[in-house]
Amino acid sequence: MNKDFSNIYMTFYPQLVRFATVFVVYEEDAENIVQDLFVGLWERNESFNSIENINAYMFKLAKNKCLDFLKHKMVKEKFIAKAQLQYEQEIALKTQSLEGFNAELASEEKVEKIVSKAIDSLPPKCKEIFILSRYEGLKYKEISEKLNISVNTVETQMCIAFKKLRHSIQQLLD
Amino acid sequence: MIELAIKYLNGELTPEQKEHFLSLVSEDEALKEELIKYHHLLAYVSLLPLNKDQDKTERKFLELLNEIDRKKEKDKNG
């Protein structure tokens, strides 16, 4: 290993980690940032002799690395917050749906007959696609490949199935 | 709009479409009610027994018995 590089590392590593920790909060992150900085230096095989003010140079590198880290973290946190918000919205929606669901009615024998009859009365292709989706758990793309039809056709048939079923079991949904 | 609701319920929306759809639902009470109706429809559809239920149910029942045995053993040993 280049002696200059070892000396620079031994001199600056602890200082740069402490400096980075002030801005990125977690020491572990700061250590990774500084380590990454030195990996970059090593890869670029820079000659330190040509650098006029090595102190300023190293801290500038650390500053830029910390800025990259914080910008990346901000994007990530925004994404997580958005996902969390969406998750909460879906839970609220499902809770509202479940609260309004008549579980007593669901246990009645006639319900099974009504639903079964409604599915049986779907047009054959429509029924096949609906069953593959809802009972076999296939995605639209998988259905389209299995039946050699377009995804658009699957989508259209699923819409038809839902609308027809909605009409057929209307009495259960009111 | 119902087409979007159906795709949502079938897990077929892209993340962007899902985000857009959920924002529409949060602003439109009628759409939300309609979505809930279709959600209930799926709940009723899920009630039908399937042939493949048997194997899984038997396997899960065996798991349950094992779990009970482990619990009994644990209680016995204090």
XYZ file of N, CA and C in Angstrom:
756
model
N 0.839 -1.202 0.000
C 0.000 0.000 0.000
C 0.879 1.260 0.000
N 0.467 2.230 -0.737
C 1.168 3.505 -0.820
C 1.332 4.122 0.586
N 2.587 4.530 0.886
C 2.856 5.052 2.237
C 2.102 6.355 2.491
N 2.051 7.200 1.467
C 1.299 8.462 1.578
C -0.149 8.194 1.971
N -0.685 7.214 1.283
C -2.095 6.889 1.522
C -2.297 6.439 2.976
N -1.431 5.556 3.462
C -1.547 5.081 4.858
C -1.430 6.242 5.831
N -0.477 7.110 5.560
C -0.297 8.262 6.464
C -1.525 9.167 6.479
N -2.024 9.414 5.274
C -3.219 10.277 5.164
C -4.380 9.625 5.917
N -4.515 8.319 5.733
C -5.623 7.603 6.396
C -5.478 7.730 7.909
N -4.291 7.404 8.403
C -4.079 7.419 9.849
C -4.274 8.824 10.425
N -3.918 9.814 9.647
C -4.047 11.200 10.134
C -5.500 11.669 10.117
N -6.143 11.401 9.013
C -7.459 12.034 8.840
C -8.669 11.186 9.260
N -8.527 9.869 9.233
C -9.704 9.031 9.490
C -10.485 9.433 10.755
N -9.811 9.469 11.926
C -10.607 9.775 13.139
C -11.240 11.157 13.102
N -10.503 12.122 12.585
C -11.039 13.500 12.514
C -12.255 13.571 11.592
N -12.099 12.925 10.440
C -13.189 12.985 9.457
C -14.431 12.254 9.960
N -14.220 11.165 10.700
C -15.378 10.438 11.254
C -16.098 11.326 12.262
N -15.333 11.966 13.121
C -15.968 12.848 14.117
C -16.702 13.997 13.420
N -16.050 14.553 12.408
C -16.656 15.659 11.638
C -17.968 15.182 10.990
N -17.905 14.028 10.333
C -19.096 13.500 9.631
C -20.202 13.156 10.618
N -19.827 12.645 11.798
C -20.842 12.261 12.795
C -21.690 13.464 13.204
N -21.044 14.634 13.259
C -21.778 15.858 13.638
C -22.941 16.100 12.667
N -22.733 15.745 11.411
C -23.760 16.046 10.401
C -24.696 14.876 10.096
N -24.171 13.655 10.162
C -25.043 12.530 9.768
C -25.611 11.776 10.980
N -25.304 12.261 12.168
C -25.842 11.767 13.431
C -25.244 10.417 13.887
N -25.412 9.376 13.067
C -24.946 8.071 13.547
C -23.480 7.845 13.169
N -22.725 7.434 14.184
C -21.292 7.213 13.968
C -21.046 6.138 12.917
N -21.904 5.126 12.938
C -21.740 4.028 11.980
C -21.840 4.555 10.537
N -22.805 5.453 10.323
C -22.940 6.058 8.988
C -21.699 6.879 8.653
N -21.232 7.639 9.655
C -20.054 8.480 9.443
C -18.848 7.620 9.085
N -18.703 6.501 9.777
C -17.569 5.600 9.492
C -17.662 5.068 8.063
N -18.877 4.700 7.666
C -19.055 4.188 6.296
C -18.738 5.263 5.255
N -19.186 6.483 5.537
C -18.942 7.594 4.604
C -17.438 7.821 4.442
N -16.746 7.872 5.561
C -15.308 8.161 5.509
C -14.558 6.984 4.865
N -14.991 5.796 5.195
C -14.345 4.629 4.582
C -14.529 4.665 3.064
N -15.735 5.021 2.667
C -16.072 5.113 1.251
C -15.210 6.191 0.562
N -15.018 7.274 1.296
C -14.185 8.376 0.789
C -12.762 7.873 0.505
N -12.239 7.090 1.439
C -10.864 6.583 1.252
C -10.799 5.515 0.149
N -11.860 4.745 0.030
C -11.891 3.758 -1.060
C -11.794 4.503 -2.395
N -12.539 5.614 -2.494
C -12.518 6.433 -3.714
C -11.124 6.978 -3.995
N -10.505 7.449 -2.933
C -9.137 7.996 -3.078
C -8.185 6.905 -3.565
N -8.320 5.753 -2.974
C -7.445 4.625 -3.325
C -7.668 4.226 -4.789
N -8.930 4.167 -5.169
C -9.249 3.765 -6.548
C -8.727 4.774 -7.568
N -8.804 6.045 -7.202
C -8.353 7.086 -8.136
C -6.822 7.200 -8.145
N -6.230 6.535 -7.140
C -4.772 6.507 -7.044
C -4.176 7.913 -7.135
N -4.741 8.820 -6.367
C -4.316 10.217 -6.456
C -2.945 10.443 -5.823
N -2.242 11.357 -6.391
C -0.956 11.735 -5.790
C -1.218 12.909 -4.858
N -0.900 12.701 -3.583
C -1.194 13.748 -2.603
C -0.194 14.910 -2.666
N 0.937 14.641 -3.331
C 1.959 15.696 -3.424
C 1.459 16.916 -4.190
N 0.592 16.661 -5.158
C 0.127 17.769 -5.984
C -0.970 18.595 -5.297
N -1.449 18.108 -4.161
C -2.535 18.836 -3.482
C -1.928 19.905 -2.569
N -2.360 21.107 -2.808
C -1.761 22.236 -2.096
C -2.096 22.210 -0.602
N -3.402 22.082 -0.312
C -3.819 22.080 1.095
C -4.574 20.781 1.357
N -3.855 19.776 1.811
C -4.452 18.443 1.986
C -5.578 18.452 3.025
N -5.410 19.276 4.041
C -6.433 19.394 5.086
C -7.762 19.855 4.488
N -7.689 20.947 3.754
C -8.898 21.489 3.127
C -9.483 20.484 2.135
N -8.588 19.851 1.409
C -9.031 18.888 0.396
C -9.807 17.734 1.040
N -9.273 17.185 2.104
C -9.918 16.038 2.760
C -11.267 16.436 3.364
N -11.308 17.604 3.978
C -12.577 18.009 4.588
C -13.624 18.369 3.543
N -13.154 18.855 2.409
C -14.093 19.152 1.324
C -14.690 17.843 0.785
N -13.818 16.852 0.658
C -14.311 15.540 0.202
C -15.342 14.987 1.189
N -14.998 15.103 2.479
C -15.907 14.586 3.519
C -17.234 15.347 3.494
N -17.128 16.655 3.313
C -18.354 17.478 3.270
C -19.258 17.018 2.111
N -18.655 16.833 0.939
C -19.446 16.408 -0.227
C -20.064 15.012 -0.031
N -19.275 14.143 0.573
C -19.783 12.790 0.839
C -20.970 12.847 1.806
N -20.854 13.676 2.825
C -21.937 13.818 3.805
C -23.181 14.408 3.130
N -22.961 15.386 2.248
C -24.101 15.993 1.540
C -24.813 14.942 0.688
N -24.031 14.134 -0.029
C -24.634 13.051 -0.844
C -25.451 12.120 0.031
N -24.854 11.784 1.180
C -25.518 10.863 2.104
C -26.847 11.445 2.578
N -26.813 12.719 2.982
C -28.029 13.348 3.515
C -29.114 13.494 2.438
N -28.687 13.820 1.218
C -29.667 13.950 0.130
C -30.307 12.606 -0.157
N -29.478 11.575 -0.184
C -29.982 10.229 -0.432
C -30.940 9.811 0.687
N -30.551 10.143 1.909
C -31.376 9.785 3.077
C -32.728 10.497 3.012
N -32.693 11.751 2.582
C -33.929 12.532 2.496
C -34.895 11.878 1.499
N -34.363 11.494 0.358
C -35.197 10.841 -0.664
C -35.777 9.545 -0.099
N -34.908 8.772 0.572
C -35.329 7.492 1.136
C -36.418 7.689 2.201
N -36.189 8.668 3.090
C -37.157 8.918 4.162
C -38.498 9.377 3.599
N -38.439 10.187 2.546
C -39.685 10.652 1.924
C -40.441 9.470 1.354
N -39.688 8.559 0.728
C -40.301 7.369 0.152
C -40.948 6.529 1.253
N -40.231 6.343 2.352
C -40.753 5.532 3.461
C -42.010 6.188 4.043
N -41.942 7.514 4.216
C -43.091 8.237 4.785
C -44.315 8.096 3.882
N -44.070 8.172 2.565
C -45.163 8.052 1.603
C -45.766 6.642 1.665
N -44.880 5.653 1.727
C -45.336 4.260 1.787
C -46.124 4.023 3.071
N -45.649 4.609 4.166
C -46.316 4.453 5.460
C -47.718 5.077 5.415
N -47.781 6.257 4.792
C -49.057 6.965 4.677
C -50.049 6.134 3.863
N -49.547 5.574 2.770
C -50.403 4.756 1.899
C -50.875 3.504 2.637
N -49.969 2.910 3.398
C -50.302 1.714 4.165
C -51.411 2.038 5.176
N -51.248 3.160 5.869
C -52.245 3.568 6.864
C -53.601 3.815 6.198
N -53.552 4.421 5.011
C -54.789 4.698 4.276
C -55.499 3.390 3.908
N -54.719 2.416 3.471
C -55.306 1.131 3.081
C -55.879 0.393 4.291
N -55.171 0.474 5.412
C -55.665 -0.179 6.631
C -56.994 0.466 7.045
N -57.043 1.797 6.983
C -58.269 2.522 7.361
C -59.424 2.121 6.453
N -59.107 2.001 5.176
C -60.114 1.625 4.183
C -60.641 0.209 4.454
N -59.723 -0.693 4.730
C -60.110 -2.081 4.979
C -60.870 -2.211 6.298
N -60.486 -1.414 7.267
C -61.200 -1.427 8.550
C -62.637 -0.966 8.343
N -62.788 0.123 7.597
C -64.132 0.646 7.321
C -64.961 -0.391 6.561
N -64.316 -1.045 5.608
C -64.997 -2.069 4.818
C -65.440 -3.222 5.700
N -64.527 -3.678 6.558
C -64.835 -4.827 7.422
C -65.915 -4.488 8.438
N -65.866 -3.277 8.958
C -66.887 -2.870 9.928
C -68.279 -2.901 9.304
N -68.334 -2.625 8.015
C -69.625 -2.596 7.333
C -70.030 -3.947 6.747
N -69.194 -4.948 6.951
C -69.487 -6.269 6.377
C -70.370 -7.072 7.328
N -71.426 -7.653 6.757
C -72.371 -8.413 7.575
C -71.887 -9.858 7.730
N -71.175 -10.118 8.823
C -70.598 -11.448 9.041
C -71.679 -12.500 9.301
N -72.787 -12.060 9.895
C -73.881 -13.013 10.160
C -74.465 -13.515 8.854
N -74.650 -12.597 7.934
C -75.197 -12.949 6.628
C -74.237 -13.907 5.912
N -72.946 -13.656 6.069
C -71.941 -14.476 5.387
C -72.000 -15.931 5.823
N -72.487 -16.166 7.059
C -72.517 -17.537 7.556
C -73.753 -18.305 7.077
N -74.664 -17.616 6.450
C -75.883 -18.298 5.988
C -75.595 -19.161 4.761
N -76.236 -20.321 4.750
C -75.995 -21.292 3.687
C -76.376 -20.751 2.309
N -77.435 -19.942 2.299
C -77.927 -19.435 1.010
C -76.883 -18.551 0.309
N -76.023 -17.934 1.104
C -75.019 -17.034 0.523
C -74.093 -17.794 -0.418
N -73.662 -18.972 0.039
C -72.779 -19.800 -0.782
C -73.455 -20.138 -2.107
N -74.759 -20.455 -2.008
C -75.513 -20.808 -3.221
C -75.623 -19.613 -4.156
N -75.918 -18.454 -3.590
C -76.075 -17.246 -4.422
C -74.765 -16.918 -5.151
N -73.667 -16.987 -4.392
C -72.359 -16.632 -4.979
C -71.958 -17.673 -6.026
N -72.165 -18.941 -5.674
C -71.806 -20.019 -6.595
C -72.597 -19.901 -7.900
N -73.887 -19.619 -7.762
C -74.756 -19.471 -8.933
C -74.309 -18.259 -9.773
N -73.951 -17.199 -9.072
C -73.521 -15.977 -9.781
C -72.258 -16.248 -10.594
N -71.322 -16.976 -10.011
C -70.067 -17.279 -10.729
C -70.356 -18.213 -11.896
N -71.204 -19.203 -11.648
C -71.542 -20.154 -12.722
C -72.231 -19.479 -13.901
N -72.937 -18.396 -13.616
C -73.682 -17.745 -14.698
C -72.811 -16.768 -15.511
N -71.554 -16.633 -15.142
C -70.666 -15.772 -15.942
C -70.418 -16.433 -17.299
N -70.197 -15.635 -18.351
C -69.830 -16.230 -19.646
C -68.581 -17.118 -19.459
N -68.486 -18.247 -20.191
C -67.417 -19.222 -19.939
C -66.002 -18.642 -19.833
N -65.601 -17.816 -20.814
C -64.236 -17.266 -20.788
C -64.040 -16.347 -19.578
N -65.066 -15.570 -19.345
C -65.058 -14.625 -18.232
C -64.910 -15.381 -16.897
N -65.668 -16.464 -16.796
C -65.641 -17.288 -15.585
C -64.249 -17.908 -15.394
N -63.703 -18.419 -16.488
C -62.379 -19.047 -16.420
C -61.331 -18.045 -15.930
N -61.387 -16.848 -16.498
C -60.414 -15.808 -16.124
C -60.611 -15.398 -14.667
N -61.863 -15.244 -14.271
C -62.154 -14.849 -12.889
C -61.628 -15.900 -11.903
N -61.865 -17.171 -12.223
C -61.420 -18.255 -11.340
C -59.887 -18.308 -11.263
N -59.258 -18.146 -12.419
C -57.782 -18.157 -12.413
C -57.232 -17.012 -11.556
N -57.907 -15.886 -11.610
C -57.456 -14.736 -10.831
C -57.759 -14.913 -9.344
N -59.013 -15.137 -9.045
C -59.419 -15.122 -7.636
C -59.154 -16.414 -6.881
N -59.262 -17.552 -7.547
C -59.088 -18.817 -6.824
C -57.718 -19.455 -7.042
N -57.103 -19.163 -8.188
C -55.757 -19.713 -8.417
C -54.688 -18.681 -8.076
N -55.116 -17.454 -7.856
C -54.185 -16.404 -7.445
C -53.238 -15.929 -8.543
N -53.615 -16.124 -9.811
C -52.731 -15.704 -10.906
C -52.875 -14.207 -11.182
N -51.765 -13.594 -11.567
C -51.782 -12.190 -11.966
C -52.331 -12.112 -13.398
N -52.757 -10.898 -13.788
C -53.326 -10.738 -15.139
C -52.343 -11.234 -16.211
N -51.069 -10.911 -16.018
C -50.059 -11.290 -17.017
C -49.953 -12.819 -17.114
N -49.988 -13.463 -15.973
C -49.887 -14.933 -15.960
C -51.100 -15.560 -16.650
N -52.263 -14.955 -16.410
C -53.485 -15.470 -17.049
C -53.377 -15.296 -18.563
N -52.902 -14.111 -18.963
C -52.807 -13.838 -20.403
C -51.870 -14.839 -21.082
N -50.779 -15.201 -20.389
C -49.840 -16.168 -20.961
C -50.445 -17.569 -20.988
N -51.137 -17.908 -19.931
C -51.732 -19.245 -19.831
C -52.799 -19.449 -20.906
N -53.600 -18.401 -21.128
C -54.716 -18.540 -22.076
C -54.372 -17.992 -23.470
N -53.144 -17.509 -23.601
C -52.710 -16.953 -24.878
C -53.616 -15.813 -25.373
N -53.877 -14.913 -24.460
C -54.688 -13.735 -24.798
C -53.931 -12.499 -24.270
N -54.403 -11.318 -24.631
C -53.683 -10.120 -24.178
C -54.066 -9.773 -22.737
N -53.181 -9.013 -22.094
C -53.462 -8.562 -20.718
C -54.708 -7.671 -20.719
N -54.866 -6.903 -21.792
C -56.047 -6.033 -21.908
C -57.337 -6.835 -21.892
N -57.300 -7.979 -22.581
C -58.494 -8.840 -22.606
C -58.789 -9.357 -21.195
N -57.733 -9.745 -20.493
C -57.926 -10.233 -19.112
C -58.562 -9.126 -18.276
N -58.015 -7.940 -18.422
C -58.511 -6.788 -17.662
C -59.992 -6.543 -17.966
N -60.311 -6.555 -19.241
C -61.705 -6.309 -19.651
C -62.632 -7.396 -19.098
N -62.197 -8.642 -19.217
C -63.024 -9.751 -18.748
C -63.209 -9.710 -17.225
N -62.168 -9.292 -16.535
C -62.273 -9.179 -15.073
C -63.279 -8.089 -14.695
N -63.273 -7.008 -15.455
C -64.237 -5.930 -15.199
C -65.652 -6.428 -15.429
N -65.816 -7.170 -16.525
C -67.144 -7.719 -16.827
C -67.573 -8.651 -15.689
N -66.654 -9.506 -15.259
C -66.973 -10.460 -14.188
C -67.400 -9.733 -12.915
N -66.631 -8.743 -12.519
C -66.955 -8.012 -11.289
C -68.317 -7.323 -11.401
N -68.560 -6.700 -12.550
C -69.821 -5.969 -12.709
C -71.006 -6.918 -12.720
N -70.843 -8.053 -13.407
C -71.943 -9.026 -13.454
C -72.184 -9.629 -12.067
N -71.107 -9.948 -11.391
C -71.256 -10.522 -10.043
C -71.907 -9.509 -9.105
N -71.474 -8.282 -9.249
C -72.039 -7.212 -8.419
C -73.558 -7.168 -8.601
N -73.968 -7.289 -9.849
C -75.394 -7.262 -10.158
C -76.084 -8.512 -9.599
N -75.450 -9.671 -9.782
C -76.071 -10.937 -9.361
C -76.210 -11.070 -7.843
N -75.240 -10.504 -7.116
C -75.332 -10.680 -5.654
C -75.709 -9.368 -4.950
N -76.325 -8.510 -5.725
C -76.734 -7.200 -5.210
C -77.437 -7.306 -3.838
N -78.305 -8.320 -3.715
C -79.077 -8.484 -2.473
C -78.168 -8.641 -1.246
N -76.971 -9.187 -1.467
C -76.040 -9.359 -0.340
C -75.287 -8.084 -0.020
N -75.175 -7.234 -1.020
C -74.337 -6.043 -0.849
C -75.100 -4.840 -0.307
N -76.416 -4.894 -0.340
C -77.210 -3.743 0.130
C -77.307 -3.701 1.655
N -63.653 4.685 -13.592
C -63.100 4.659 -12.239
C -63.212 3.273 -11.589
N -64.337 2.586 -11.917
C -64.542 1.243 -11.381
C -63.455 0.294 -11.887
N -63.018 0.536 -13.121
C -61.942 -0.293 -13.684
C -60.689 -0.201 -12.797
N -60.414 1.013 -12.356
C -59.253 1.211 -11.471
C -59.459 0.487 -10.143
N -60.694 0.589 -9.634
C -61.015 -0.060 -8.351
C -60.819 -1.567 -8.456
N -61.251 -2.130 -9.577
C -61.131 -3.583 -9.767
C -59.654 -3.985 -9.877
N -58.900 -3.181 -10.600
C -57.464 -3.472 -10.709
C -56.794 -3.324 -9.330
N -57.231 -2.343 -8.566
C -56.680 -2.150 -7.221
C -56.946 -3.388 -6.361
N -58.195 -3.838 -6.392
C -58.565 -5.006 -5.573
C -57.848 -6.274 -6.020
N -57.474 -6.326 -7.277
C -56.751 -7.498 -7.775
C -55.236 -7.312 -7.703
N -54.806 -6.229 -7.075
C -53.361 -5.979 -6.921
C -52.660 -5.752 -8.254
N -53.365 -5.119 -9.191
C -52.808 -4.952 -10.535
C -52.404 -3.511 -10.862
N -52.472 -2.629 -9.867
C -52.053 -1.242 -10.141
C -50.551 -1.086 -9.900
N -49.918 -0.248 -10.704
C -48.513 0.068 -10.457
C -48.475 0.959 -9.201
N -47.325 1.085 -8.556
C -47.271 1.951 -7.359
C -47.807 3.360 -7.627
N -47.502 3.901 -8.803
C -47.960 5.261 -9.139
C -49.485 5.285 -9.302
N -50.006 4.272 -9.992
C -51.466 4.200 -10.188
C -52.178 4.012 -8.838
N -51.556 3.211 -7.986
C -52.150 2.944 -6.671
C -52.211 4.222 -5.843
N -51.123 4.975 -5.889
C -51.067 6.238 -5.153
C -52.150 7.194 -5.660
N -52.262 7.261 -6.982
C -53.258 8.130 -7.602
C -54.673 7.666 -7.215
N -54.888 6.357 -7.298
C -56.219 5.816 -6.997
C -56.609 6.086 -5.536
N -55.657 5.840 -4.627
C -55.978 6.047 -3.208
C -56.248 7.522 -2.904
N -55.576 8.410 -3.636
C -55.856 9.836 -3.404
C -57.254 10.184 -3.929
N -57.653 9.541 -5.018
C -59.012 9.762 -5.530
C -60.045 9.257 -4.515
N -59.762 8.069 -3.964
C -60.688 7.466 -2.994
C -60.847 8.367 -1.765
N -59.714 8.951 -1.337
C -59.789 9.785 -0.128
C -60.593 11.064 -0.362
N -60.753 11.439 -1.626
C -61.482 12.689 -1.917
C -62.905 12.443 -2.407
N -63.234 11.202 -2.659
C -64.522 10.916 -3.282
C -65.268 9.832 -2.492
N -66.218 10.273 -1.700
C -66.949 9.351 -0.822
C -67.711 8.286 -1.616
N -68.280 8.705 -2.749
C -69.050 7.750 -3.570
C -68.137 6.649 -4.106
N -66.939 7.042 -4.519
C -65.969 6.057 -5.025
C -65.559 5.110 -3.902
N -65.376 5.675 -2.710
C -65.002 4.841 -1.574
C -66.094 3.806 -1.274
N -67.346 4.267 -1.305
C -68.464 3.344 -1.045
C -68.518 2.235 -2.091
N -68.286 2.621 -3.328
C -68.297 1.653 -4.418
C -67.152 0.638 -4.239
N -66.007 1.138 -3.864
C -64.853 0.264 -3.635
C -65.162 -0.731 -2.510
N -65.797 -0.234 -1.480
C -66.137 -1.107 -0.348
C -67.145 -2.187 -0.781
N -68.092 -1.814 -1.644
C -69.059 -2.805 -2.164
C -68.302 -3.928 -2.884
N -67.358 -3.535 -3.730
C -66.590 -4.545 -4.468
C -65.684 -5.355 -3.539
N -65.246 -4.706 -2.493
C -64.430 -5.410 -1.502
C -65.297 -6.474 -0.812
N -66.523 -6.100 -0.497
C -67.453 -7.060 0.110
C -67.762 -8.204 -0.868
N -67.889 -7.836 -2.125
C -68.134 -8.859 -3.153
C -67.011 -9.909 -3.100
N -65.772 -9.431 -3.010
C -64.641 -10.370 -2.934
C -64.704 -11.206 -1.665
N -65.177 -10.587 -0.597
C -65.297 -11.333 0.666
C -66.300 -12.477 0.494
N -67.411 -12.205 -0.174
C -68.418 -13.263 -0.410
C -67.860 -14.341 -1.346
N -67.134 -13.889 -2.356
C -66.535 -14.845 -3.305
C -65.537 -15.766 -2.583
N -64.869 -15.211 -1.580
C -63.856 -16.007 -0.860
C -64.484 -17.090 0.008
N -65.805 -17.003 0.205
C -66.462 -17.981 1.084
C -66.649 -19.349 0.432
N -66.597 -19.384 -0.889
C -66.839 -20.674 -1.563
C -65.721 -21.666 -1.266
N -66.101 -22.916 -0.913
C -65.047 -23.908 -0.653
C -64.331 -24.300 -1.948
N -63.045 -24.574 -1.839
C -62.259 -24.976 -3.013
C -61.719 -26.386 -2.809
N -61.509 -27.100 -3.914
C -60.953 -28.455 -3.818
C -59.596 -28.470 -3.121
N -58.797 -27.445 -3.454
C -57.436 -27.444 -2.908
C -57.397 -27.094 -1.417
N -58.547 -26.708 -0.860
C -58.592 -26.354 0.565
C -58.212 -27.534 1.448
N -58.645 -28.748 1.022
C -58.519 -29.947 1.844
C -57.074 -30.199 2.318
N -56.159 -30.271 1.353
C -54.757 -30.593 1.678
C -54.164 -29.583 2.659
N -54.360 -28.320 2.311
C -53.776 -27.271 3.144
C -54.375 -27.323 4.554
N -55.714 -27.529 4.618
C -56.379 -27.536 5.915
C -55.855 -28.699 6.767
N -55.666 -29.858 6.131
C -55.146 -31.012 6.874
C -53.735 -30.725 7.392
N -52.929 -30.128 6.524
C -51.549 -29.797 6.925
C -51.536 -28.800 8.083
N -52.393 -27.794 7.983
C -52.440 -26.776 9.028
C -52.977 -27.370 10.338
N -53.884 -28.340 10.207
C -54.438 -28.974 11.409
C -53.339 -29.764 12.131
N -52.511 -30.461 11.348
C -51.387 -31.197 11.948
C -50.426 -30.229 12.657
N -50.203 -29.091 12.011
C -49.347 -28.072 12.633
C -49.940 -27.597 13.955
N -51.258 -27.443 13.953
C -51.948 -26.988 15.165
C -51.777 -28.022 16.285
N -51.963 -29.320 15.938
C -51.821 -30.381 16.943
C -50.402 -30.386 17.517
N -49.424 -30.201 16.624
C -48.027 -30.150 17.086
C -47.805 -28.974 18.030
N -48.397 -27.862 17.663
C -48.278 -26.651 18.476
C -48.880 -26.872 19.862
N -50.058 -27.523 19.881
C -50.726 -27.799 21.164
C -49.854 -28.734 22.010
N -49.274 -29.758 21.346
C -48.394 -30.702 22.056
C -47.209 -29.979 22.680
N -46.623 -29.080 21.876
C -45.464 -28.323 22.377
C -45.847 -27.465 23.576
N -47.031 -26.881 23.469
C -47.537 -26.016 24.552
C -47.763 -26.835 25.819
N -48.370 -28.020 25.626
C -48.642 -28.909 26.778
C -47.335 -29.295 27.461
N -46.373 -29.668 26.619
C -45.064 -30.093 27.121
C -44.400 -28.967 27.910
N -44.516 -27.766 27.360
C -43.921 -26.593 27.985
C -44.582 -26.323 29.340
N -45.942 -26.419 29.376
C -46.689 -26.178 30.612
C -46.321 -27.220 31.670
N -46.159 -28.485 31.177
C -45.849 -29.572 32.102
C -44.483 -29.352 32.760
N -43.563 -28.856 31.935
C -42.219 -28.637 32.451
C -42.090 -27.325 33.229
N -43.163 -26.645 33.288
C -43.218 -25.501 34.159
C -42.762 -24.204 33.695
